[in-house]
Amino acid sequence: MISIDIVQMIGNLSKSFIPVQSLVSALGYLLGILMVMSGLARLKKIHKHSQERVIVPICFIIGGAVLIYLPTSLEVVSNTFFGTSSALQYTEYNPYDIYSAMRVVIQTAGLIWFVRGTVLLVRASSPDEKHGVKGFVFICAGILAMNFEYTMSALDTAVAYLMTLTK
């Protein structure tokens, strides 16, 4: 009889998510290059026809730079919110420990959300797009998911403080 072990299943899934993180980072890099090139092309078009807004190509260039320097961007944001030197500065990875495996799964989702949020936020700079708030929420969720342990620690401290107020 074959026994199904959920911990082993999540461990195997998390082992396959480590290359997915590299793939998402590479996709973010390529999207960043495309955004910078698109921003420069739009800036050149504005130079010829001065009726469009300058903020749109500048947002494309800045968003592209964030995606090109994705690891550095994540480190800066993690330092700003949590005071750590790296988003990947956790304990060693053991795929068959449920906490390590779930950490990798959540961090992969956070990386995907950060890239998606950046793309949505940059596209919202165009006058006809309305996904700016959605992009900002994806960026915040991605940052919190990539720093999952620190997010849980902050929530635990906040709940403990609220519990002391109710006594």
Coordinates of N, CA, C and O in Angstrom, one line a residue:
M1 N 0.8 -1.2 0.0 CA 0.0 0.0 0.0 C 0.9 1.2 0.0 O 1.8 1.4 0.7
I2 N 0.6 2.2 -0.9 CA 1.3 3.4 -1.0 C 0.8 4.4 0.0 O -0.4 4.7 -0.1
S3 N 1.6 5.0 0.8 CA 1.2 6.0 1.7 C 1.6 7.4 1.1 O 2.6 7.6 0.6
I4 N 0.6 8.3 1.2 CA 0.8 9.6 0.6 C 1.3 10.5 1.8 O 0.6 10.7 2.8
D5 N 2.4 11.2 1.6 CA 3.0 12.0 2.6 C 2.9 13.5 2.1 O 3.7 13.8 1.1
I6 N 2.1 14.3 2.7 CA 2.0 15.7 2.2 C 3.2 16.5 2.4 O 3.5 17.3 1.6
V7 N 4.0 16.2 3.4 CA 5.3 16.9 3.6 C 6.3 16.6 2.5 O 6.9 17.5 2.0
Q8 N 6.3 15.4 2.1 CA 7.2 15.0 1.0 C 6.7 15.6 -0.3 O 7.5 16.1 -1.1
M9 N 5.4 15.7 -0.5 CA 4.9 16.3 -1.7 C 5.2 17.8 -1.8 O 5.7 18.3 -2.8
I10 N 5.1 18.5 -0.6 CA 5.4 19.9 -0.6 C 6.9 20.1 -0.8 O 7.4 21.1 -1.4
G11 N 7.7 19.2 -0.2 CA 9.1 19.3 -0.3 C 9.6 19.1 -1.8 O 10.4 19.9 -2.3
N12 N 9.0 18.2 -2.5 CA 9.3 18.0 -3.9 C 8.8 19.2 -4.7 O 9.5 19.6 -5.6
L13 N 7.7 19.8 -4.4 CA 7.2 21.0 -5.1 C 8.1 22.2 -4.8 O 8.5 22.9 -5.7
S14 N 8.6 22.3 -3.6 CA 9.5 23.4 -3.3 C 10.8 23.3 -4.0 O 11.5 24.3 -4.3
K15 N 11.3 22.0 -4.2 CA 12.6 21.8 -4.9 C 12.4 22.3 -6.3 O 13.4 22.8 -6.9
S16 N 11.2 22.1 -6.9 CA 11.0 22.6 -8.3 C 10.8 24.1 -8.4 O 10.9 24.6 -9.5
F17 N 10.5 24.7 -7.3 CA 10.2 26.2 -7.3 C 11.5 27.0 -7.3 O 11.5 28.2 -7.6
I18 N 12.6 26.4 -6.9 CA 13.9 27.1 -6.8 C 14.3 27.5 -8.3 O 14.7 28.7 -8.5
P19 N 14.3 26.6 -9.2 CA 14.5 27.1 -10.6 C 13.5 28.0 -11.2 O 13.7 28.9 -12.0
V20 N 12.2 27.9 -10.7 CA 11.2 28.9 -11.1 C 11.5 30.3 -10.6 O 11.3 31.2 -11.4
Q21 N 12.1 30.4 -9.5 CA 12.5 31.7 -9.0 C 13.6 32.3 -10.0 O 13.5 33.5 -10.3
S22 N 14.5 31.5 -10.4 CA 15.5 32.0 -11.4 C 14.8 32.4 -12.7 O 15.2 33.4 -13.3
L23 N 13.8 31.6 -13.1 CA 13.1 31.9 -14.4 C 12.3 33.2 -14.2 O 12.4 34.0 -15.2
V24 N 11.7 33.4 -13.1 CA 10.9 34.6 -12.9 C 11.9 35.8 -12.9 O 11.6 36.9 -13.5
S25 N 13.0 35.7 -12.3 CA 14.0 36.8 -12.2 C 14.5 37.1 -13.6 O 14.7 38.2 -14.0
A26 N 14.8 36.0 -14.4 CA 15.2 36.2 -15.8 C 14.1 36.9 -16.6 O 14.4 37.8 -17.5
L27 N 12.9 36.5 -16.4 CA 11.7 37.1 -17.1 C 11.6 38.6 -16.7 O 11.3 39.4 -17.6
G28 N 11.8 38.9 -15.5 CA 11.8 40.3 -15.0 C 12.9 41.1 -15.6 O 12.7 42.2 -16.0
Y29 N 14.0 40.5 -15.8 CA 15.2 41.1 -16.5 C 14.8 41.5 -17.9 O 15.0 42.6 -18.4
L30 N 14.3 40.5 -18.6 CA 13.9 40.7 -20.0 C 12.8 41.8 -20.1 O 12.8 42.7 -21.0
L31 N 11.8 41.7 -19.2 CA 10.7 42.7 -19.2 C 11.3 44.1 -18.9 O 10.8 45.1 -19.5
G32 N 12.3 44.2 -18.0 CA 12.9 45.4 -17.7 C 13.6 46.0 -18.9 O 13.5 47.2 -19.2
I33 N 14.3 45.2 -19.7 CA 15.0 45.7 -20.9 C 13.9 46.2 -21.9 O 14.1 47.3 -22.5
L34 N 12.9 45.4 -22.1 CA 11.8 45.8 -23.0 C 11.1 47.1 -22.6 O 10.8 48.0 -23.4
M35 N 10.9 47.3 -21.3 CA 10.3 48.5 -20.8 C 11.2 49.7 -21.0 O 10.7 50.8 -21.3
V36 N 12.5 49.6 -20.7 CA 13.4 50.7 -20.9 C 13.5 51.1 -22.4 O 13.4 52.2 -22.8
M37 N 13.5 50.1 -23.3 CA 13.5 50.4 -24.7 C 12.2 51.0 -25.2 O 12.3 52.0 -25.9
S38 N 11.1 50.5 -24.6 CA 9.8 51.2 -24.9 C 9.7 52.6 -24.4 O 9.2 53.5 -25.1
G39 N 10.3 52.8 -23.2 CA 10.3 54.2 -22.6 C 11.1 55.1 -23.5 O 10.7 56.3 -23.7
L40 N 12.3 54.6 -23.9 CA 13.1 55.5 -24.8 C 12.5 55.8 -26.1 O 12.6 56.9 -26.6
A41 N 11.8 54.8 -26.7 CA 11.1 55.0 -27.9 C 9.9 56.0 -27.7 O 9.7 56.9 -28.6
R42 N 9.2 55.9 -26.6 CA 8.1 56.8 -26.4 C 8.7 58.2 -26.1 O 8.1 59.2 -26.5
L43 N 9.8 58.3 -25.5 CA 10.4 59.6 -25.2 C 10.9 60.3 -26.5 O 10.7 61.5 -26.7
K44 N 11.4 59.5 -27.4 CA 11.8 60.0 -28.7 C 10.5 60.5 -29.5 O 10.5 61.5 -30.2
K45 N 9.4 59.7 -29.4 CA 8.2 60.1 -30.0 C 7.6 61.4 -29.5 O 7.1 62.2 -30.2
I46 N 7.7 61.6 -28.2 CA 7.3 62.8 -27.5 C 8.1 64.0 -28.0 O 7.6 65.1 -28.1
H47 N 9.4 63.7 -28.2 CA 10.3 64.8 -28.6 C 9.9 65.3 -30.0 O 9.9 66.5 -30.3
K48 N 9.4 64.4 -30.9 CA 8.9 64.8 -32.2 C 7.5 65.4 -32.1 O 7.2 66.4 -32.8
H49 N 6.6 64.9 -31.3 CA 5.3 65.3 -31.2 C 5.1 65.7 -29.7 O 4.9 64.8 -28.9
S50 N 5.1 66.9 -29.4 CA 5.1 67.4 -28.0 C 3.7 67.4 -27.3 O 3.5 68.1 -26.3
Q51 N 2.7 66.7 -27.8 CA 1.4 66.8 -27.2 C 1.2 65.7 -26.2 O 0.2 65.8 -25.5
E52 N 2.0 64.7 -26.0 CA 1.9 63.7 -25.0 C 2.6 64.0 -23.7 O 3.4 64.9 -23.7
R53 N 2.2 63.3 -22.7 CA 2.8 63.5 -21.4 C 4.2 62.9 -21.2 O 4.4 61.8 -21.7
V54 N 5.1 63.5 -20.6 CA 6.5 63.0 -20.4 C 6.6 61.9 -19.3 O 7.5 61.1 -19.3
I55 N 5.6 61.9 -18.4 CA 5.7 61.0 -17.3 C 5.6 59.5 -17.7 O 6.1 58.7 -17.0
V56 N 4.9 59.3 -18.8 CA 4.7 57.9 -19.2 C 6.0 57.2 -19.6 O 6.4 56.1 -19.0
P57 N 6.8 57.8 -20.4 CA 8.1 57.1 -20.7 C 9.1 57.1 -19.6 O 9.8 56.2 -19.4
I58 N 9.0 58.1 -18.7 CA 9.9 58.1 -17.5 C 9.5 57.0 -16.6 O 10.3 56.3 -16.0
C59 N 8.2 56.7 -16.4 CA 7.7 55.6 -15.6 C 8.2 54.3 -16.2 O 8.5 53.3 -15.5
F60 N 8.1 54.1 -17.5 CA 8.6 52.9 -18.2 C 10.1 52.7 -18.0 O 10.5 51.6 -17.7
I61 N 10.8 53.8 -18.0 CA 12.3 53.7 -17.8 C 12.6 53.3 -16.4 O 13.4 52.4 -16.1
I62 N 11.9 53.9 -15.4 CA 12.2 53.6 -14.0 C 11.7 52.2 -13.7 O 12.4 51.5 -13.0
G63 N 10.5 51.8 -14.1 CA 10.0 50.5 -13.9 C 10.9 49.4 -14.5 O 11.2 48.4 -14.0
G64 N 11.4 49.7 -15.7 CA 12.4 48.8 -16.4 C 13.7 48.7 -15.6 O 14.2 47.6 -15.5
A65 N 14.1 49.8 -15.0 CA 15.4 49.7 -14.2 C 15.2 48.9 -13.0 O 16.0 48.2 -12.5
V66 N 14.0 49.0 -12.4 CA 13.7 48.2 -11.2 C 13.7 46.7 -11.5 O 14.2 45.9 -10.8
L67 N 13.1 46.4 -12.7 CA 13.1 45.0 -13.0 C 14.5 44.5 -13.5 O 14.8 43.3 -13.3
I68 N 15.3 45.4 -14.1 CA 16.6 44.9 -14.5 C 17.5 44.7 -13.3 O 18.2 43.7 -13.3
Y69 N 17.4 45.5 -12.3 CA 18.1 45.3 -11.1 C 17.2 44.7 -10.0 O 17.2 45.2 -8.9
L70 N 16.5 43.6 -10.4 CA 15.6 43.0 -9.5 C 16.2 42.5 -8.1 O 15.6 42.9 -7.1
P71 N 17.3 41.8 -8.1 CA 17.8 41.4 -6.8 C 18.2 42.6 -5.9 O 17.9 42.6 -4.7
T72 N 18.8 43.7 -6.5 CA 19.2 44.8 -5.8 C 17.9 45.6 -5.3 O 17.9 46.1 -4.2
S73 N 16.9 45.7 -6.2 CA 15.6 46.3 -5.8 C 15.0 45.6 -4.6 O 14.5 46.3 -3.7
L74 N 15.0 44.3 -4.6 CA 14.4 43.6 -3.5 C 15.2 43.8 -2.3 O 14.6 43.9 -1.2
E75 N 16.5 43.8 -2.4 CA 17.3 44.1 -1.2 C 17.0 45.4 -0.6 O 16.9 45.6 0.6
V76 N 16.9 46.5 -1.4 CA 16.7 47.8 -1.0 C 15.3 47.9 -0.3 O 15.1 48.5 0.8
V77 N 14.3 47.3 -0.9 CA 12.9 47.3 -0.3 C 12.9 46.5 1.0 O 12.3 46.9 2.0
S78 N 13.6 45.4 1.1 CA 13.7 44.6 2.3 C 14.4 45.4 3.4 O 13.9 45.4 4.6
N79 N 15.4 46.1 3.1 CA 16.1 46.9 4.0 C 15.2 48.1 4.5 O 15.2 48.4 5.7
T80 N 14.4 48.6 3.6 CA 13.5 49.7 4.0 C 12.4 49.2 5.0 O 12.2 49.9 6.0
F81 N 11.8 48.1 4.6 CA 10.7 47.7 5.5 C 11.1 46.9 6.7 O 10.5 47.0 7.7
F82 N 12.1 46.0 6.5 CA 12.4 45.1 7.6 C 13.8 45.2 8.2 O 14.1 44.6 9.2
G83 N 14.7 46.0 7.6 CA 16.0 46.3 8.2 C 16.9 45.1 8.0 O 17.9 45.0 8.7
T84 N 16.7 44.2 7.1 CA 17.6 43.1 6.8 C 18.5 43.4 5.7 O 18.2 44.3 4.9
S85 N 19.5 42.7 5.5 CA 20.4 42.9 4.4 C 20.1 42.1 3.1 O 20.7 42.4 2.1
S86 N 19.2 41.2 3.3 CA 18.9 40.4 2.1 C 17.5 39.7 2.3 O 17.2 39.2 3.4
A87 N 16.7 39.6 1.3 CA 15.5 38.9 1.4 C 15.7 37.4 1.4 O 14.8 36.6 1.8
L88 N 16.8 36.9 1.0 CA 17.1 35.5 1.0 C 18.1 35.1 2.2 O 18.7 34.1 2.1
Q89 N 18.1 35.8 3.2 CA 19.0 35.6 4.3 C 18.3 34.8 5.4 O 18.2 35.2 6.6
Y90 N 17.8 33.6 5.1 CA 17.2 32.8 6.1 C 18.0 31.6 6.4 O 19.1 31.5 6.0
T91 N 17.4 30.7 7.2 CA 18.1 29.5 7.6 C 18.4 28.6 6.3 O 17.8 28.8 5.3
E92 N 19.2 27.6 6.5 CA 19.5 26.8 5.4 C 18.3 26.0 4.9 O 17.3 25.8 5.7
Y93 N 18.2 25.7 3.6 CA 17.1 25.1 3.0 C 17.1 23.6 3.1 O 18.1 22.9 2.8
N94 N 16.0 23.0 3.7 CA 15.9 21.6 3.8 C 14.5 21.3 3.2 O 13.5 21.6 3.7
P95 N 14.5 20.7 2.0 CA 13.2 20.5 1.3 C 12.2 19.6 2.0 O 11.0 19.7 1.7
Y96 N 12.6 18.8 2.9 CA 11.7 17.9 3.6 C 11.3 18.4 5.0 O 10.7 17.7 5.8
D97 N 11.7 19.6 5.3 CA 11.2 20.3 6.5 C 10.1 21.1 6.0 O 10.2 22.0 5.1
I98 N 8.9 21.0 6.6 CA 7.7 21.7 6.1 C 7.8 23.2 6.1 O 7.4 23.9 5.2
Y99 N 8.5 23.7 7.1 CA 8.7 25.2 7.2 C 9.6 25.7 6.1 O 9.3 26.7 5.5
S100 N 10.7 25.0 5.8 CA 11.6 25.4 4.7 C 10.9 25.3 3.4 O 11.1 26.2 2.5
A101 N 10.2 24.2 3.2 CA 9.5 24.0 1.9 C 8.4 25.1 1.7 O 8.4 25.7 0.6
M102 N 7.6 25.4 2.7 CA 6.6 26.4 2.5 C 7.2 27.8 2.3 O 6.6 28.6 1.6
R103 N 8.3 28.0 3.0 CA 9.0 29.3 2.8 C 9.4 29.5 1.3 O 9.2 30.6 0.8
V104 N 9.9 28.5 0.7 CA 10.3 28.6 -0.7 C 9.1 28.8 -1.6 O 9.1 29.7 -2.5
V105 N 8.0 28.1 -1.3 CA 6.8 28.3 -2.1 C 6.2 29.7 -1.9 O 5.9 30.4 -2.9
I106 N 6.2 30.2 -0.7 CA 5.7 31.6 -0.5 C 6.6 32.6 -1.1 O 6.1 33.6 -1.6
Q107 N 7.9 32.4 -1.0 CA 8.8 33.4 -1.6 C 8.7 33.4 -3.1 O 8.9 34.5 -3.7
T108 N 8.5 32.3 -3.7 CA 8.3 32.2 -5.1 C 7.1 33.0 -5.5 O 7.1 33.8 -6.5
A109 N 6.0 32.8 -4.8 CA 4.8 33.6 -5.1 C 5.0 35.1 -4.9 O 4.5 35.9 -5.7
G110 N 5.8 35.4 -3.9 CA 6.1 36.8 -3.6 C 6.9 37.4 -4.8 O 6.7 38.6 -5.2
L111 N 7.8 36.7 -5.3 CA 8.6 37.2 -6.4 C 7.8 37.4 -7.7 O 7.9 38.4 -8.3
I112 N 6.9 36.5 -7.9 CA 5.9 36.6 -9.1 C 5.0 37.8 -8.9 O 4.8 38.6 -9.8
W113 N 4.5 38.0 -7.6 CA 3.7 39.2 -7.4 C 4.4 40.5 -7.5 O 3.9 41.5 -8.0
F114 N 5.7 40.5 -7.1 CA 6.5 41.7 -7.2 C 6.7 42.1 -8.7 O 6.5 43.3 -9.0
V115 N 7.0 41.2 -9.5 CA 7.2 41.4 -10.9 C 5.9 41.9 -11.6 O 5.9 42.8 -12.3
R116 N 4.8 41.1 -11.3 CA 3.5 41.5 -11.8 C 3.1 42.9 -11.4 O 2.6 43.7 -12.2
G117 N 3.3 43.2 -10.1 CA 2.9 44.5 -9.6 C 3.7 45.6 -10.2 O 3.1 46.7 -10.5
T118 N 5.0 45.4 -10.5 CA 5.8 46.4 -11.1 C 5.3 46.7 -12.6 O 5.2 47.8 -13.0
V119 N 5.0 45.6 -13.3 CA 4.5 45.8 -14.6 C 3.1 46.5 -14.6 O 2.9 47.4 -15.4
L120 N 2.2 46.1 -13.7 CA 0.9 46.8 -13.7 C 1.1 48.3 -13.3 O 0.4 49.1 -13.8
L121 N 2.0 48.6 -12.4 CA 2.2 49.9 -11.9 C 2.7 50.8 -13.0 O 2.3 51.9 -13.2
V122 N 3.7 50.2 -13.8 CA 4.2 51.0 -14.9 C 3.2 51.2 -16.0 O 3.1 52.3 -16.6
R123 N 2.4 50.2 -16.3 CA 1.4 50.3 -17.3 C 0.3 51.3 -16.9 O -0.4 51.9 -17.8
A124 N 0.1 51.5 -15.6 CA -0.9 52.4 -15.1 C -0.5 53.8 -15.3 O -1.4 54.7 -15.2
S125 N 0.7 54.1 -15.7 CA 1.1 55.5 -16.0 C 0.5 56.0 -17.3 O 0.4 57.2 -17.5
S126 N 0.1 55.1 -18.2 CA -0.6 55.5 -19.4 C -2.0 56.0 -19.0 O -2.6 55.5 -18.1
P127 N -2.5 57.0 -19.8 CA -3.8 57.6 -19.5 C -5.0 56.6 -19.5 O -5.9 56.8 -18.8
D128 N -4.9 55.6 -20.3 CA -6.1 54.7 -20.5 C -6.1 53.5 -19.5 O -7.0 52.7 -19.5
E129 N -5.0 53.3 -18.8 CA -4.9 52.2 -17.9 C -5.4 52.5 -16.5 O -5.2 53.6 -16.0
K130 N -6.0 51.6 -15.8 CA -6.5 51.8 -14.4 C -6.1 50.8 -13.4 O -6.9 50.4 -12.5
H131 N -4.9 50.2 -13.5 CA -4.5 49.1 -12.6 C -3.4 49.6 -11.7 O -2.6 48.8 -11.2
G132 N -3.3 50.9 -11.4 CA -2.3 51.4 -10.5 C -2.4 50.9 -9.1 O -1.4 50.4 -8.5
V133 N -3.6 50.9 -8.5 CA -3.8 50.5 -7.2 C -3.5 48.9 -7.1 O -2.9 48.4 -6.1
K134 N -4.0 48.2 -8.1 CA -3.8 46.8 -8.1 C -2.3 46.4 -8.2 O -1.9 45.5 -7.5
G135 N -1.6 47.2 -9.0 CA -0.1 47.0 -9.1 C 0.6 47.2 -7.8 O 1.5 46.5 -7.3
F136 N 0.2 48.3 -7.1 CA 0.8 48.7 -5.8 C 0.5 47.6 -4.8 O 1.4 47.2 -4.0
V137 N -0.7 47.0 -4.8 CA -1.1 46.0 -3.8 C -0.3 44.7 -4.1 O 0.2 44.1 -3.2
F138 N -0.1 44.4 -5.4 CA 0.8 43.2 -5.7 C 2.2 43.4 -5.3 O 2.9 42.5 -4.8
I139 N 2.7 44.7 -5.4 CA 4.1 44.9 -5.0 C 4.2 44.7 -3.5 O 5.1 44.1 -3.0
C140 N 3.3 45.3 -2.7 CA 3.3 45.2 -1.3 C 3.1 43.7 -0.8 O 3.9 43.3 0.1
A141 N 2.2 43.0 -1.5 CA 2.1 41.6 -1.1 C 3.3 40.8 -1.5 O 3.7 39.9 -0.7
G142 N 4.0 41.1 -2.6 CA 5.2 40.4 -2.9 C 6.3 40.7 -1.9 O 7.0 39.7 -1.6
I143 N 6.4 41.9 -1.5 CA 7.4 42.2 -0.5 C 7.2 41.5 0.8 O 8.1 40.9 1.4
L144 N 5.9 41.5 1.3 CA 5.6 40.8 2.5 C 5.8 39.3 2.4 O 6.2 38.6 3.3
A145 N 5.5 38.7 1.2 CA 5.6 37.3 1.0 C 7.1 36.9 0.9 O 7.5 35.8 1.4
M146 N 7.9 37.7 0.3 CA 9.4 37.4 0.2 C 10.0 37.5 1.5 O 11.1 36.8 1.8
N147 N 9.5 38.3 2.4 CA 10.0 38.4 3.8 C 9.0 37.8 4.8 O 8.7 38.4 5.8
F148 N 8.6 36.6 4.5 CA 7.5 35.9 5.2 C 7.8 35.8 6.7 O 6.9 36.1 7.5
E149 N 9.0 35.4 7.1 CA 9.3 35.2 8.5 C 9.2 36.6 9.2 O 8.7 36.6 10.3
Y150 N 9.7 37.6 8.6 CA 9.7 38.9 9.3 C 8.2 39.5 9.3 O 7.8 40.1 10.3
T151 N 7.5 39.2 8.3 CA 6.1 39.6 8.3 C 5.3 38.9 9.4 O 4.5 39.5 10.2
M152 N 5.5 37.6 9.6 CA 4.8 36.8 10.6 C 5.3 37.3 12.0 O 4.5 37.4 12.9
S153 N 6.6 37.6 12.1 CA 7.1 38.1 13.4 C 6.4 39.5 13.8 O 6.0 39.7 14.9
A154 N 6.3 40.4 12.8 CA 5.7 41.7 13.0 C 4.2 41.5 13.4 O 3.7 42.2 14.3
L155 N 3.5 40.6 12.7 CA 2.1 40.3 13.0 C 1.9 39.7 14.4 O 1.0 40.1 15.1
D156 N 2.8 38.8 14.7 CA 2.8 38.2 16.1 C 3.0 39.3 17.2 O 2.3 39.3 18.2
T157 N 3.9 40.2 16.9 CA 4.2 41.3 17.9 C 3.0 42.2 18.0 O 2.6 42.6 19.1
A158 N 2.3 42.5 16.9 CA 1.2 43.4 16.9 C 0.0 42.7 17.6 O -0.7 43.4 18.4
V159 N -0.2 41.5 17.4 CA -1.3 40.7 18.0 C -1.1 40.6 19.5 O -2.0 40.8 20.3
A160 N 0.2 40.3 19.9 CA 0.5 40.3 21.3 C 0.3 41.6 22.0 O -0.2 41.7 23.1
Y161 N 0.6 42.7 21.3 CA 0.4 44.0 21.9 C -1.1 44.3 22.1 O -1.5 44.8 23.1
L162 N -1.9 43.9 21.1 CA -3.3 44.1 21.1 C -3.9 43.3 22.3 O -4.9 43.7 22.9
M163 N -3.4 42.1 22.5 CA -3.8 41.2 23.6 C -3.6 41.9 24.9 O -4.4 41.7 25.9
T164 N -2.4 42.5 25.1 CA -2.1 43.2 26.3 C -3.0 44.4 26.6 O -3.3 44.7 27.7
L165 N -3.5 45.0 25.5 CA -4.4 46.1 25.7 C -5.8 45.7 26.2 O -6.6 46.5 26.8
T166 N -6.2 44.5 25.8 CA -7.6 44.0 26.2 C -7.6 43.4 27.6 O -8.7 43.1 28.1
K167 N -6.5 43.3 28.3 CA -6.5 42.7 29.6 C -6.9 43.7 30.7 O -6.8 44.8 30.7

